[in-house]
N, CA, C and O of each residue as an XYZ file, in Angstrom:
836
protein
N     -39.697     48.698    -61.881
C     -39.087     49.340    -60.588
C     -40.562     50.674    -60.534
O     -40.383     51.731    -61.139
N     -41.397     50.525    -60.060
C     -42.247     51.987    -59.962
C     -41.812     52.836    -58.934
O     -41.459     52.495    -57.806
N     -41.875     54.223    -59.512
C     -41.292     55.459    -58.743
C     -42.382     55.819    -58.439
O     -43.425     55.813    -59.093
N     -41.975     56.454    -56.476
C     -43.047     57.325    -56.683
C     -42.979     58.849    -56.585
O     -41.844     59.316    -56.492
N     -43.970     59.667    -56.591
C     -43.889     61.183    -56.619
C     -42.632     61.503    -55.442
O     -42.309     60.702    -54.565
N     -42.139     62.590    -55.607
C     -41.238     62.945    -54.418
C     -42.489     63.918    -53.458
O     -41.954     64.485    -52.505
N     -42.992     64.005    -53.496
C     -44.322     64.887    -52.466
C     -44.640     63.564    -51.916
O     -45.262     63.066    -52.855
N     -44.611     62.812    -51.122
C     -45.233     61.431    -50.548
C     -45.423     62.395    -49.207
O     -46.272     61.775    -48.567
N     -45.187     63.224    -48.674
C     -45.662     63.919    -47.275
C     -46.970     63.432    -46.618
O     -47.054     62.949    -45.489
N     -47.988     63.633    -47.498
C     -49.638     64.003    -46.839
C     -49.588     62.312    -46.653
O     -49.761     62.140    -45.447
N     -49.441     61.099    -47.257
C     -49.204     59.714    -46.725
C     -49.198     59.585    -45.602
O     -50.150     59.249    -44.897
N     -47.352     60.011    -45.048
C     -47.605     59.876    -43.396
C     -47.446     60.499    -42.973
O     -46.612     60.488    -42.068
N     -48.251     61.696    -43.371
C     -49.040     62.839    -42.368
C     -50.043     62.048    -42.218
O     -49.967     61.498    -41.119
N     -50.939     61.735    -42.800
C     -52.020     60.975    -42.600
C     -51.964     59.461    -41.409
O     -52.643     59.302    -40.395
N     -50.987     58.595    -41.957
C     -50.492     57.571    -41.117
C     -50.325     58.250    -39.640
O     -50.957     57.956    -38.626
N     -49.257     59.281    -39.798
C     -48.971     59.634    -38.093
C     -50.238     60.158    -37.280
O     -50.577     60.046    -36.102
N     -50.776     60.753    -38.356
C     -52.371     61.678    -37.403
C     -52.867     60.792    -37.019
O     -53.178     60.846    -35.829
N     -53.193     59.578    -37.751
C     -54.454     58.776    -37.303
C     -53.850     58.228    -36.217
O     -54.306     58.792    -35.222
N     -52.663     57.011    -35.777
C     -52.306     56.443    -35.026
C     -51.872     57.536    -33.957
O     -51.441     56.852    -33.029
N     -51.755     58.899    -33.588
C     -52.106     60.015    -32.808
C     -52.979     59.342    -32.304
O     -52.874     58.524    -31.390
N     -54.126     59.746    -33.035
C     -55.769     59.891    -32.650
C     -55.601     58.593    -31.540
O     -55.841     58.582    -30.333
N     -55.000     57.310    -32.598
C     -55.680     55.917    -31.446
C     -54.632     55.695    -30.497
O     -54.643     54.778    -29.675
N     -53.790     56.490    -30.615
C     -53.169     56.219    -29.402
C     -53.624     56.839    -28.246
O     -53.454     56.461    -27.087
N     -54.355     58.055    -28.744
C     -54.507     58.889    -27.713
C     -56.298     58.203    -27.182
O     -56.965     58.658    -26.252
N     -56.610     57.299    -27.899
C     -57.664     56.538    -27.231
C     -57.217     55.621    -26.886
O     -58.229     55.052    -26.477
N     -56.322     54.870    -26.682
C     -55.331     53.837    -25.666
C     -55.678     52.538    -26.768
O     -55.567     51.396    -26.323
N     -56.145     52.756    -28.369
C     -55.893     51.840    -29.477
C     -54.306     51.509    -29.709
O     -53.845     50.441    -30.109
N     -53.738     52.449    -29.431
C     -52.234     51.889    -30.606
C     -50.684     52.634    -29.681
O     -50.822     53.752    -29.184
N     -49.835     52.179    -29.596
C     -48.766     53.056    -29.076
C     -48.079     53.540    -30.438
O     -48.058     53.031    -31.559
N     -47.614     54.524    -30.003
C     -47.058     55.681    -30.984
C     -45.495     55.750    -30.548
O     -45.274     56.118    -29.394
N     -44.277     55.389    -31.474
C     -43.129     55.957    -31.321
C     -42.681     56.686    -32.077
O     -42.600     56.431    -33.279
N     -42.162     58.109    -31.363
C     -41.815     59.199    -33.291
C     -40.326     58.738    -32.784
O     -40.212     58.374    -31.614
N     -39.217     58.749    -33.624
C     -37.986     58.939    -33.555
C     -37.585     59.882    -34.959
O     -37.702     59.814    -36.183
N     -37.097     60.697    -34.027
C     -35.978     61.866    -35.149
C     -34.540     61.649    -35.124
O     -33.848     61.866    -34.129
N     -34.015     61.133    -36.454
C     -32.143     61.225    -36.087
C     -32.032     62.022    -37.229
O     -32.317     61.922    -38.423
N     -31.340     63.153    -36.201
C     -30.021     63.484    -36.843
C     -29.140     63.197    -37.880
O     -29.232     62.113    -37.304
N     -28.212     63.025    -39.025
C     -27.283     62.563    -40.003
C     -26.324     63.331    -39.888
O     -26.330     64.538    -40.132
N     -25.353     62.622    -39.473
C     -24.118     63.592    -40.174
C     -22.633     63.183    -39.489
O     -22.506     62.059    -39.004
N     -21.541     64.120    -39.471
C     -20.090     63.522    -39.036
C     -19.178     64.649    -38.371
O     -19.767     65.727    -38.304
N     -18.107     64.653    -37.954
C     -17.429     65.516    -37.778
C     -16.693     64.937    -36.477
O     -17.129     64.297    -35.520
N     -15.205     65.480    -36.854
C     -13.698     65.137    -36.399
C     -13.942     64.684    -34.988
O     -13.236     63.748    -34.612
N     -15.010     65.290    -33.946
C     -15.089     65.293    -32.834
C     -16.615     64.296    -32.792
O     -17.000     63.425    -33.572
N     -17.236     64.845    -31.553
C     -18.827     64.884    -31.784
C     -19.678     65.241    -33.168
O     -19.491     66.391    -33.565
N     -20.385     64.606    -33.786
C     -20.946     65.493    -34.816
C     -22.216     66.598    -34.015
O     -22.662     66.481    -32.874
N     -22.412     67.179    -34.590
C     -23.244     68.642    -33.967
C     -24.596     67.706    -33.964
O     -24.799     66.980    -34.937
N     -25.598     67.731    -32.765
C     -27.234     67.461    -32.698
C     -27.899     68.646    -33.106
O     -27.326     69.651    -32.684
N     -28.779     68.840    -33.695
C     -29.530     69.632    -34.162
C     -30.778     69.647    -33.041
O     -31.562     68.702    -33.121
N     -31.019     70.652    -32.001
C     -31.546     70.673    -30.773
C     -33.422     71.518    -30.953
O     -34.206     71.683    -30.019
N     -33.543     71.711    -31.706
C     -34.812     72.605    -32.131
C     -35.712     71.777    -32.769
O     -35.404     70.595    -32.612
N     -36.848     71.970    -33.521
C     -37.737     71.629    -34.378
C     -37.892     71.615    -35.468
O     -37.606     72.689    -35.996
N     -38.327     70.659    -36.295
C     -38.186     71.018    -37.599
C     -39.264     69.724    -38.457
O     -39.019     68.518    -38.501
N     -40.370     70.383    -39.021
C     -41.460     70.031    -39.790
C     -41.935     69.422    -38.610
O     -41.841     68.204    -38.452
N     -42.315     69.988    -37.972
C     -43.738     69.768    -35.948
C     -42.821     68.059    -35.391
O     -43.533     67.212    -34.853
N     -41.217     67.733    -35.606
C     -40.879     67.435    -34.698
C     -39.477     67.516    -34.465
O     -38.605     67.626    -35.327
N     -39.256     67.425    -32.648
C     -38.352     67.736    -32.398
C     -37.390     66.330    -31.410
O     -37.615     65.153    -31.692
N     -36.529     66.651    -30.474
C     -36.247     65.344    -30.240
C     -34.623     64.401    -30.675
O     -33.984     63.352    -30.596
N     -34.684     65.778    -31.149
C     -33.416     64.833    -32.449
C     -31.965     63.567    -31.930
O     -31.171     63.652    -30.993
N     -32.033     63.094    -32.400
C     -30.897     61.886    -31.824
C     -29.697     62.183    -33.071
O     -29.989     62.294    -34.262
N     -28.247     62.288    -32.492
C     -27.349     62.310    -33.559
C     -27.064     60.047    -33.900
O     -26.863     59.138    -33.095
N     -27.193     60.054    -35.287
C     -27.180     59.375    -35.930
C     -25.278     60.102    -36.983
O     -24.965     61.254    -37.284
N     -24.487     58.719    -37.215
C     -23.440     59.213    -38.023
C     -22.675     58.584    -38.398
O     -23.133     57.558    -38.902
N     -21.509     58.673    -38.425
C     -19.818     58.264    -38.430
C     -19.406     59.107    -37.601
O     -19.831     60.035    -36.913
N     -17.965     58.273    -37.952
C     -17.625     59.442    -36.454
C     -16.305     60.429    -37.186
O     -15.435     60.744    -36.375
N     -16.095     60.940    -38.669
C     -15.380     61.517    -38.561
C     -16.114     61.753    -40.277
O     -17.043     61.224    -40.888
N     -14.884     63.082    -40.649
C     -15.577     62.712    -41.866
C     -14.920     62.341    -43.015
O     -13.732     62.369    -43.337
N     -15.833     62.019    -43.518
C     -15.087     61.298    -45.035
C     -14.709     59.618    -44.972
O     -14.158     58.842    -45.753
N     -15.083     59.544    -44.127
C     -14.737     58.043    -43.866
C     -15.605     57.129    -43.802
O     -16.644     57.546    -43.291
N     -15.652     55.577    -44.231
C     -16.414     54.837    -44.883
C     -16.737     53.986    -43.236
O     -15.792     53.611    -42.541
N     -17.999     53.815    -42.871
C     -18.562     52.956    -41.838
C     -19.137     52.327    -41.869
O     -19.234     52.186    -43.088
N     -20.018     51.383    -41.290
C     -21.098     50.398    -41.478
C     -21.874     50.946    -39.555
O     -21.877     50.258    -38.534
N     -22.332     52.157    -39.729
C     -22.945     52.174    -38.017
C     -24.478     51.587    -38.638
O     -25.162     51.475    -39.655
N     -24.418     51.325    -37.203
C     -25.449     50.790    -36.752
C     -26.158     51.603    -34.780
O     -25.550     52.214    -33.900
N     -27.349     51.233    -34.877
C     -27.856     52.296    -33.265
C     -29.086     51.830    -33.253
O     -29.853     51.821    -34.217
N     -29.385     51.282    -31.756
C     -30.696     51.097    -31.106
C     -31.044     51.961    -31.009
O     -30.318     52.810    -30.491
N     -32.528     52.354    -31.490
C     -33.251     53.531    -31.690
C     -34.368     53.741    -30.566
O     -34.999     54.713    -30.151
N     -34.336     52.863    -30.372
C     -35.172     52.278    -28.629
C     -35.869     51.143    -29.140
O     -35.977     51.005    -30.358
N     -36.587     49.915    -27.956
C     -36.997     49.288    -27.666
C     -36.368     48.210    -28.487
O     -37.163     47.597    -29.199
N     -35.366     47.917    -28.535
C     -34.739     46.896    -29.392
C     -34.988     46.954    -30.706
O     -35.149     45.815    -31.144
N     -35.127     48.086    -31.826
C     -35.275     48.411    -33.023
C     -33.735     48.771    -33.295
O     -33.103     49.651    -32.711
N     -33.334     48.051    -34.137
C     -32.128     49.073    -34.621
C     -32.106     49.513    -36.071
O     -32.673     48.785    -36.886
N     -31.423     50.798    -36.546
C     -31.312     50.861    -37.330
C     -30.050     50.991    -38.316
O     -29.532     52.093    -38.136
N     -29.397     50.263    -39.270
C     -28.214     49.973    -39.760
C     -27.931     50.512    -41.223
O     -28.880     50.481    -42.007
N     -26.654     51.028    -41.684
C     -26.409     51.184    -42.521
C     -25.197     50.451    -42.812
O     -24.649     49.885    -41.866
N     -24.454     50.332    -44.499
C     -23.405     49.709    -44.368
C     -22.813     50.334    -45.514
O     -23.335     50.441    -46.623
N     -21.202     50.908    -45.006
C     -20.621     51.132    -46.096
C     -21.011     52.611    -46.554
O     -21.149     52.839    -47.756
N     -21.186     53.589    -45.630
C     -21.781     54.673    -45.674
C     -21.006     55.808    -45.758
O     -20.120     55.288    -45.079
N     -20.467     57.125    -46.041
C     -19.165     57.872    -45.679
C     -20.780     59.159    -45.064
O     -21.982     58.921    -45.174
N     -20.080     60.466    -44.446
C     -20.817     61.560    -44.305
C     -19.904     62.967    -44.174
O     -18.713     63.061    -44.471
N     -20.905     64.205    -43.570
C     -19.908     65.164    -43.016
C     -20.329     66.125    -42.632
O     -21.549     66.080    -42.479
N     -19.803     67.167    -42.352
C     -20.251     68.122    -41.314
C     -20.027     69.355    -41.549
O     -18.938     69.831    -41.229
N     -21.028     70.152    -42.171
C     -20.664     71.225    -43.353
C     -21.708     72.472    -42.490
O     -22.306     73.456    -42.925
N     -21.615     72.039    -41.451
C     -22.340     73.071    -40.531
C     -21.317     73.958    -39.670
O     -20.103     73.826    -39.832
N     -21.925     74.983    -38.632
C     -21.184     75.653    -38.110
C     -21.018     75.173    -36.740
O     -20.238     75.633    -35.906
N     -21.749     74.300    -36.609
C     -21.647     73.825    -35.103
C     -22.771     74.410    -34.198
O     -22.800     74.040    -33.024
N     -23.512     75.118    -34.561
C     -24.658     75.752    -33.777
C     -25.972     75.028    -33.528
O     -27.007     75.307    -34.133
N     -25.844     73.886    -32.410
C     -26.722     73.441    -32.474
C     -28.536     73.526    -32.750
O     -29.299     72.586    -32.975
N     -28.788     74.714    -32.657
C     -29.947     75.824    -32.462
C     -30.690     76.068    -34.051
O     -31.823     76.224    -34.506
N     -29.069     75.977    -34.622
C     -29.339     76.126    -36.048
C     -30.064     75.517    -36.587
O     -30.085     74.319    -36.305
N     -30.778     75.907    -37.367
C     -31.338     74.352    -38.969
C     -30.603     73.858    -39.316
O     -30.652     72.628    -39.313
N     -29.493     74.549    -39.817
C     -28.527     74.507    -41.023
C     -27.919     73.248    -40.441
O     -27.397     72.433    -41.202
N     -27.973     72.960    -38.574
C     -26.866     72.167    -38.076
C     -27.725     70.735    -38.831
O     -27.002     69.811    -39.203
N     -29.145     70.614    -39.016
C     -29.972     69.505    -39.405
C     -29.973     69.226    -40.808
O     -29.923     68.042    -41.141
N     -30.038     70.435    -42.002
C     -30.000     70.281    -43.554
C     -28.622     69.963    -43.701
O     -28.469     68.867    -44.240
N     -27.555     70.556    -43.401
C     -25.977     70.263    -44.286
C     -25.269     69.393    -43.690
O     -24.300     69.091    -44.385
N     -25.320     68.694    -42.438
C     -24.837     67.634    -42.112
C     -25.403     66.077    -42.865
O     -26.620     65.909    -42.943
N     -24.844     65.439    -43.175
C     -25.386     64.361    -43.784
C     -24.790     63.472    -44.011
O     -23.570     63.531    -43.861
N     -25.469     62.176    -44.508
C     -24.671     61.390    -44.840
C     -24.678     60.939    -46.505
O     -25.257     61.496    -47.437
N     -24.054     60.061    -46.509
C     -23.639     60.091    -48.773
C     -23.580     58.840    -49.213
O     -22.972     58.038    -48.505
N     -24.117     58.427    -50.324
C     -23.660     57.703    -50.759
C     -22.410     57.728    -52.130
O     -22.416     58.738    -52.834
N     -21.242     56.454    -52.498
C     -20.584     56.887    -53.564
C     -19.721     57.585    -53.263
O     -18.535     57.376    -53.519
N     -20.246     58.695    -52.565
C     -18.124     59.992    -52.967
C     -17.586     59.048    -51.560
O     -18.141     58.442    -50.643
N     -15.926     59.374    -52.074
C     -15.112     59.299    -51.219
C     -15.061     57.616    -50.551
O     -14.531     57.265    -49.497
N     -15.757     56.811    -51.501
C     -15.208     55.435    -51.158
C     -16.205     54.933    -50.662
O     -16.075     53.777    -50.258
N     -17.736     55.693    -50.489
C     -18.850     55.028    -49.664
C     -19.788     53.986    -50.585
O     -19.514     53.996    -51.786
N     -20.541     53.358    -50.284
C     -21.061     52.313    -51.185
C     -21.844     53.223    -52.782
O     -21.900     54.453    -52.767
N     -22.199     52.689    -53.611
C     -23.509     52.975    -54.176
C     -24.242     51.552    -54.903
O     -23.649     50.689    -55.550
N     -25.112     51.585    -54.709
C     -25.850     52.145    -53.446
C     -25.604     51.948    -52.059
O     -25.243     50.789    -51.858
N     -25.654     52.553    -51.150
C     -25.298     52.629    -50.015
C     -26.728     51.497    -49.121
O     -27.630     52.298    -48.876
N     -26.890     50.971    -48.937
C     -28.448     49.872    -47.957
C     -28.176     49.627    -46.500
O     -27.136     49.416    -45.876
N     -29.371     49.717    -46.174
C     -29.888     50.173    -44.886
C     -30.862     49.113    -44.110
O     -31.512     48.403    -44.878
N     -31.027     48.937    -43.008
C     -32.130     47.984    -42.207
C     -32.484     48.329    -41.160
O     -31.687     48.495    -40.236
N     -33.863     48.537    -41.041
C     -34.353     48.173    -39.600
C     -34.501     47.269    -39.265
O     -34.580     46.443    -40.174
N     -34.641     46.741    -37.935
C     -34.673     45.145    -37.458
C     -35.119     45.439    -36.064
O     -35.011     46.519    -35.483
N     -35.760     44.058    -35.494
C     -35.859     44.271    -34.078
C     -37.633     44.687    -34.209
O     -37.896     45.219    -33.131
N     -38.486     44.665    -34.790
C     -39.668     45.265    -34.778
C     -40.647     43.847    -34.612
O     -40.439     42.635    -34.644
N     -41.739     44.674    -34.430
C     -42.665     43.633    -34.361
C     -43.622     43.105    -35.525
O     -44.179     43.985    -36.181
N     -43.813     42.120    -35.774
C     -44.637     42.376    -37.308
C     -45.773     42.746    -37.355
O     -46.373     42.742    -38.430
N     -46.346     43.154    -36.223
C     -47.816     43.652    -36.000
C     -47.458     45.234    -36.597
O     -48.092     45.625    -37.577
N     -46.499     46.058    -36.015
C     -45.983     46.890    -36.139
C     -45.903     47.853    -37.254
O     -44.951     47.856    -38.034
N     -46.982     48.740    -37.340
C     -47.196     49.504    -38.892
C     -45.779     51.115    -38.307
O     -45.599     51.879    -37.359
N     -45.070     50.735    -39.868
C     -43.406     51.431    -39.570
C     -43.480     52.469    -40.646
O     -43.518     52.007    -41.786
N     -43.498     53.294    -40.573
C     -43.442     54.854    -41.378
C     -42.109     55.555    -41.265
O     -41.578     56.121    -40.310
N     -41.616     55.307    -42.835
C     -40.039     55.728    -42.677
C     -40.090     56.963    -43.998
O     -40.417     57.189    -45.163
N     -39.506     57.485    -42.800
C     -39.809     59.073    -43.927
C     -37.936     59.595    -43.521
O     -37.363     59.383    -42.453
N     -37.387     60.253    -44.682
C     -36.038     60.729    -44.866
C     -35.840     62.198    -45.232
O     -36.404     62.349    -46.316
N     -35.294     63.363    -44.825
C     -35.326     64.917    -45.005
C     -33.419     64.483    -46.313
O     -32.557     63.639    -46.067
N     -33.464     65.306    -47.334
C     -32.209     65.324    -47.961
C     -31.919     67.183    -47.601
O     -32.582     68.198    -47.385
N     -30.181     66.658    -47.747
C     -29.323     67.720    -47.359
C     -30.017     68.926    -48.539
O     -30.573     68.807    -49.630
N     -29.644     70.110    -47.654
C     -30.421     71.156    -48.154
C     -30.362     71.951    -49.723
O     -31.179     72.674    -50.292
N     -28.718     71.349    -50.197
C     -28.749     71.582    -51.570
C     -28.284     70.199    -52.268
O     -27.412     70.083    -53.130
N     -29.136     69.094    -51.644
C     -28.893     67.579    -52.417
C     -29.877     67.060    -52.225
O     -30.914     67.634    -51.893
N     -29.672     65.323    -52.478
C     -30.916     64.270    -52.679
C     -30.752     63.086    -52.859
O     -29.820     62.303    -52.676
N     -31.338     63.048    -53.081
C     -31.016     60.797    -53.047
C     -32.649     60.019    -53.747
O     -33.775     60.407    -53.437
N     -32.387     59.069    -54.555
C     -33.495     58.118    -54.724
C     -33.006     57.259    -53.691
O     -31.849     56.959    -53.394
N     -34.662     56.749    -52.949
C     -34.869     55.654    -51.790
C     -35.179     54.222    -52.599
O     -36.130     54.125    -53.375
N     -34.385     53.277    -52.358
C     -35.284     52.600    -52.622
C     -35.994     51.538    -51.001
O     -35.295     51.114    -50.081
N     -37.495     51.379    -51.147
C     -37.765     50.953    -49.836
C     -38.994     50.334    -50.118
O     -39.858     50.937    -50.755
N     -39.180     49.027    -49.648
C     -40.294     48.715    -49.877
C     -40.533     47.870    -51.572
O     -41.623     47.905    -52.145
N     -39.492     47.273    -52.065
C     -39.811     47.593    -53.306
C     -40.159     48.253    -54.369
O     -40.477     47.944    -55.518
N     -40.022     49.390    -53.673
C     -40.332     51.130    -54.598
C     -39.473     52.252    -54.390
O     -39.240     52.672    -53.256
N     -38.947     52.806    -55.517
C     -38.153     54.404    -55.419
C     -38.275     55.345    -55.399
O     -38.745     55.915    -56.384
N     -37.907     56.055    -54.226
C     -39.111     57.279    -53.630
C     -38.020     58.529    -54.194
O     -36.842     58.189    -54.088
N     -38.214     59.756    -54.708
C     -36.968     60.645    -55.346
C     -37.255     61.551    -53.455
O     -38.279     62.162    -53.150
N     -36.298     61.388    -52.734
C     -36.190     62.480    -52.193
C     -35.295     64.020    -52.252
O     -34.106     64.328    -52.326
N     -36.304     64.587    -52.191
C     -35.650     65.927    -52.590
C     -36.495     67.167    -52.741
O     -36.668     67.855    -53.747
N     -37.040     67.317    -51.387
C     -37.668     68.872    -50.593
C     -37.013     69.906    -50.788
O     -37.657     70.910    -50.482
N     -36.176     70.071    -51.102
C     -34.891     71.072    -50.827
C     -35.167     71.313    -49.753
O     -35.742     72.383    -49.554
N     -34.739     70.010    -48.084
C     -34.656     71.063    -47.183
C     -35.886     71.447    -46.539
O     -35.755     71.902    -45.402
N     -37.519     71.336    -47.197
C     -38.885     71.638    -46.541
C     -39.359     70.870    -45.748
O     -40.170     71.182    -44.876
N     -38.672     69.178    -46.058
C     -39.771     68.508    -44.964
C     -39.428     67.362    -45.515
O     -38.922     67.157    -46.619
N     -39.843     66.360    -44.383
C     -39.637     65.213    -44.464
C     -40.728     64.271    -45.448
O     -41.948     64.431    -45.427
N     -40.185     63.512    -46.092
C     -40.370     62.578    -47.557
C     -40.955     61.053    -47.264
O     -40.088     60.187    -47.375
N     -42.026     60.668    -46.977
C     -42.176     59.157    -47.019
C     -41.720     58.311    -48.123
O     -42.291     58.316    -49.213
N     -40.498     57.440    -47.809
C     -40.411     56.528    -48.732
C     -41.104     54.947    -48.747
O     -40.868     53.945    -49.422
N     -42.010     55.233    -47.730
C     -42.694     53.288    -46.854
C     -44.172     54.119    -47.508
O     -44.408     54.892    -46.580
N     -44.742     54.252    -48.062
C     -46.154     54.281    -48.931
C     -47.079     54.779    -48.056
O     -48.255     54.682    -48.408
N     -46.679     55.623    -46.305
C     -48.183     55.357    -45.698
C     -47.369     54.569    -44.159
O     -47.544     54.676    -42.945
N     -46.478     53.808    -45.017
C     -45.993     52.283    -43.588
C     -46.192     50.925    -44.644
O     -46.849     50.549    -45.615
N     -45.272     50.553    -43.834
C     -45.475     48.599    -43.861
C     -45.355     48.248    -42.624
O     -44.851     48.927    -41.729
N     -45.889     47.008    -42.523
C     -45.776     46.109    -41.790
C     -45.713     44.547    -41.972
O     -45.188     44.255    -43.047
N     -46.044     43.621    -41.331
C     -46.061     41.922    -41.594
C     -44.406     41.383    -41.809
O     -43.967     40.375    -42.362
N     -43.561     42.782    -40.957
C     -42.137     42.135    -40.978
C     -41.426     41.945    -39.379
O     -41.939     42.343    -38.333
N     -40.234     41.293    -39.505
C     -39.617     42.174    -38.435
C     -38.401     42.742    -38.504
O     -37.794     43.161    -37.518
N     -37.923     42.788    -39.860
C     -37.305     43.720    -40.190
C     -37.342     44.236    -42.081
O     -37.850     43.505    -42.932
N     -36.798     45.386    -42.353
C     -37.292     46.056    -43.531
C     -35.826     46.462    -44.355
O     -34.915     46.941    -43.679
N     -35.636     46.259    -45.804
C     -34.277     46.651    -46.085
C     -34.405     47.573    -47.042
O     -35.497     47.377    -47.576
N     -33.783     48.596    -47.602
C     -33.199     49.419    -48.159
C     -32.236     49.841    -48.819
O     -31.221     49.146    -48.807
N     -32.236     51.403    -49.790
C     -31.044     51.366    -50.228
C     -30.669     53.249    -50.575
O     -31.636     53.833    -51.065
N     -30.354     53.468    -50.518
C     -30.306     54.911    -51.638
C     -28.626     54.871    -51.856
O     -27.603     54.468    -51.303
N     -29.302     55.903    -53.613
C     -28.033     56.368    -54.109
C     -28.339     57.974    -54.966
O     -29.169     58.808    -54.605
N     -27.911     58.025    -55.519
C     -28.265     59.677    -56.791
C     -29.157     59.421    -56.921
O     -29.651     58.294    -56.922
N     -29.852     60.916    -57.141
C     -31.273     61.131    -57.499
C     -31.299     60.460    -58.876
O     -32.361     59.872    -59.082
N     -30.263     60.383    -60.032
C     -30.412     59.446    -60.838
C     -30.376     58.139    -60.782
O     -30.275     57.653    -61.908
N     -30.416     57.384    -59.954
C     -30.274     56.179    -60.306
C     -28.705     55.686    -59.985
O     -28.514     54.484    -60.170
N     -27.509     56.509    -59.506
C     -26.294     55.928    -59.354
C     -25.640     57.408    -58.628
O     -26.263     58.430    -58.338
N     -24.698     57.220    -58.518
C     -23.878     58.441    -57.774
C     -24.156     59.130    -56.559
O     -25.262     58.714    -56.216
N     -23.807     59.848    -55.835
C     -24.069     60.841    -54.515
C     -25.308     60.705    -53.953
O     -26.092     61.560    -54.365
N     -25.654     60.124    -53.355
C     -26.870     60.771    -52.825
C     -26.766     60.945    -51.362
O     -26.176     60.224    -50.557
N     -27.630     62.331    -51.102
C     -27.472     63.199    -50.283
C     -28.452     62.801    -49.152
O     -29.521     62.736    -49.759
N     -28.732     62.462    -47.713
C     -29.340     62.220    -46.309
C     -29.178     63.264    -45.596
O     -28.064     63.753    -45.784
N     -29.838     63.848    -44.819
C     -29.533     64.727    -43.521
C     -30.495     64.289    -42.646
O     -30.363     64.927    -41.602
N     -31.389     63.515    -42.573
C     -31.974     63.311    -41.158
C     -33.472     61.856    -41.489
O     -33.730     61.679    -42.680
N     -33.784     61.523    -41.092
C     -35.099     60.703    -40.701
C     -35.893     60.616    -39.828
O     -35.465     61.188    -38.826
N     -36.801     60.208    -39.695
C     -37.996     60.276    -38.600
C     -38.700     58.726    -39.098
O     -38.987     58.433    -40.259
N     -38.863     57.937    -38.002
C     -39.141     56.374    -37.776
C     -40.534     57.295    -36.840
O     -40.528     58.195    -36.000
N     -41.906     56.282    -37.712
C     -42.800     56.638    -36.474
C     -43.571     54.778    -36.633
O     -44.157     54.331    -37.619
N     -43.319     54.135    -35.460
C     -43.685     52.652    -34.729
C     -44.777     53.051    -34.563
O     -44.964     54.117    -33.976
N     -45.834     52.261    -35.061
C     -47.293     52.746    -34.629
C     -47.283     50.805    -34.171
O     -47.110     49.821    -34.890
N     -47.583     50.951    -32.512
C     -48.021     48.896    -32.219
C     -49.139     49.464    -31.329
O     -49.470     50.522    -30.793
N     -49.636     47.883    -31.493
C     -50.835     47.274    -31.120
C     -50.616     47.731    -29.389
O     -49.744     47.179    -28.719
N     -51.423     48.675    -28.871
C     -51.562     49.322    -27.680
C     -52.664     48.249    -26.424
O     -52.875     48.334    -25.214
N     -53.071     47.429    -27.379
C     -54.189     46.237    -26.496
C     -53.198     44.921    -25.781
O     -53.768     43.923    -25.341
N     -51.935     45.032    -25.737
C     -51.199     44.027    -25.269
C     -51.398     42.660    -25.329
O     -51.665     41.817    -24.472
N     -51.115     42.597    -27.155
C     -50.779     40.974    -27.329
C     -52.502     40.906    -28.622
O     -53.459     41.652    -28.828
N     -52.210     40.081    -28.949
C     -53.409     39.593    -30.854
C     -53.772     41.051    -31.132
O     -53.574     42.042    -30.429
N     -54.432     40.925    -32.497
C     -54.739     42.033    -32.804
C     -53.968     42.275    -34.065
O     -53.110     41.495    -34.480
N     -54.244     43.172    -34.540
C     -53.137     43.876    -35.560
C     -52.796     45.054    -35.692
O     -53.622     45.727    -35.074
N     -52.073     45.667    -36.131
C     -52.354     46.969    -36.842
C     -53.720     48.105    -36.644
O     -54.887     47.818    -36.909
N     -53.309     49.244    -36.191
C     -54.659     49.615    -36.219
C     -54.695     50.552    -37.979
O     -55.742     51.047    -38.394
């Protein structure tokens, strides 16, 4: 199994920057979906600010602290993100304007009965789409993410998203992965995700830019 270095943000940034430039030229359509992971006894608080150049976060998580569930969400245009047997926790002060709401609320593997490792899937994509998947680690946590046949350590000390897709994957309608603790087992913590979907804007035919 190959291991990517922790800092893979430059690859994702390049892919996203190129896609945005292409979109401005009507060559491609770019959707950026930002998800705030977490849980709470009521609705989990969702961060309302901007982080690492991205705003408009959508809440994604489980229904209560420490329960084990398999949540699935349509993140737009029929694309779904699903996790199997994952748990989560709300560690923030519930102030949705405070970045701690993003950095401390999280989902996790291994602990409190959650699977080790926890599997996830992105489905409902067009095979021509280029998909850039990034995760954010919990402020004092980390996770080893397996995606596209490679491992990426997500451990940026809560400073920014980490690309786990090597700059983007393409060619399939769905992609599966998993996450666990940094050592390859145990508790892994993920606070958020940023998913960039770059589609051909020409209306049929042709591949990804």
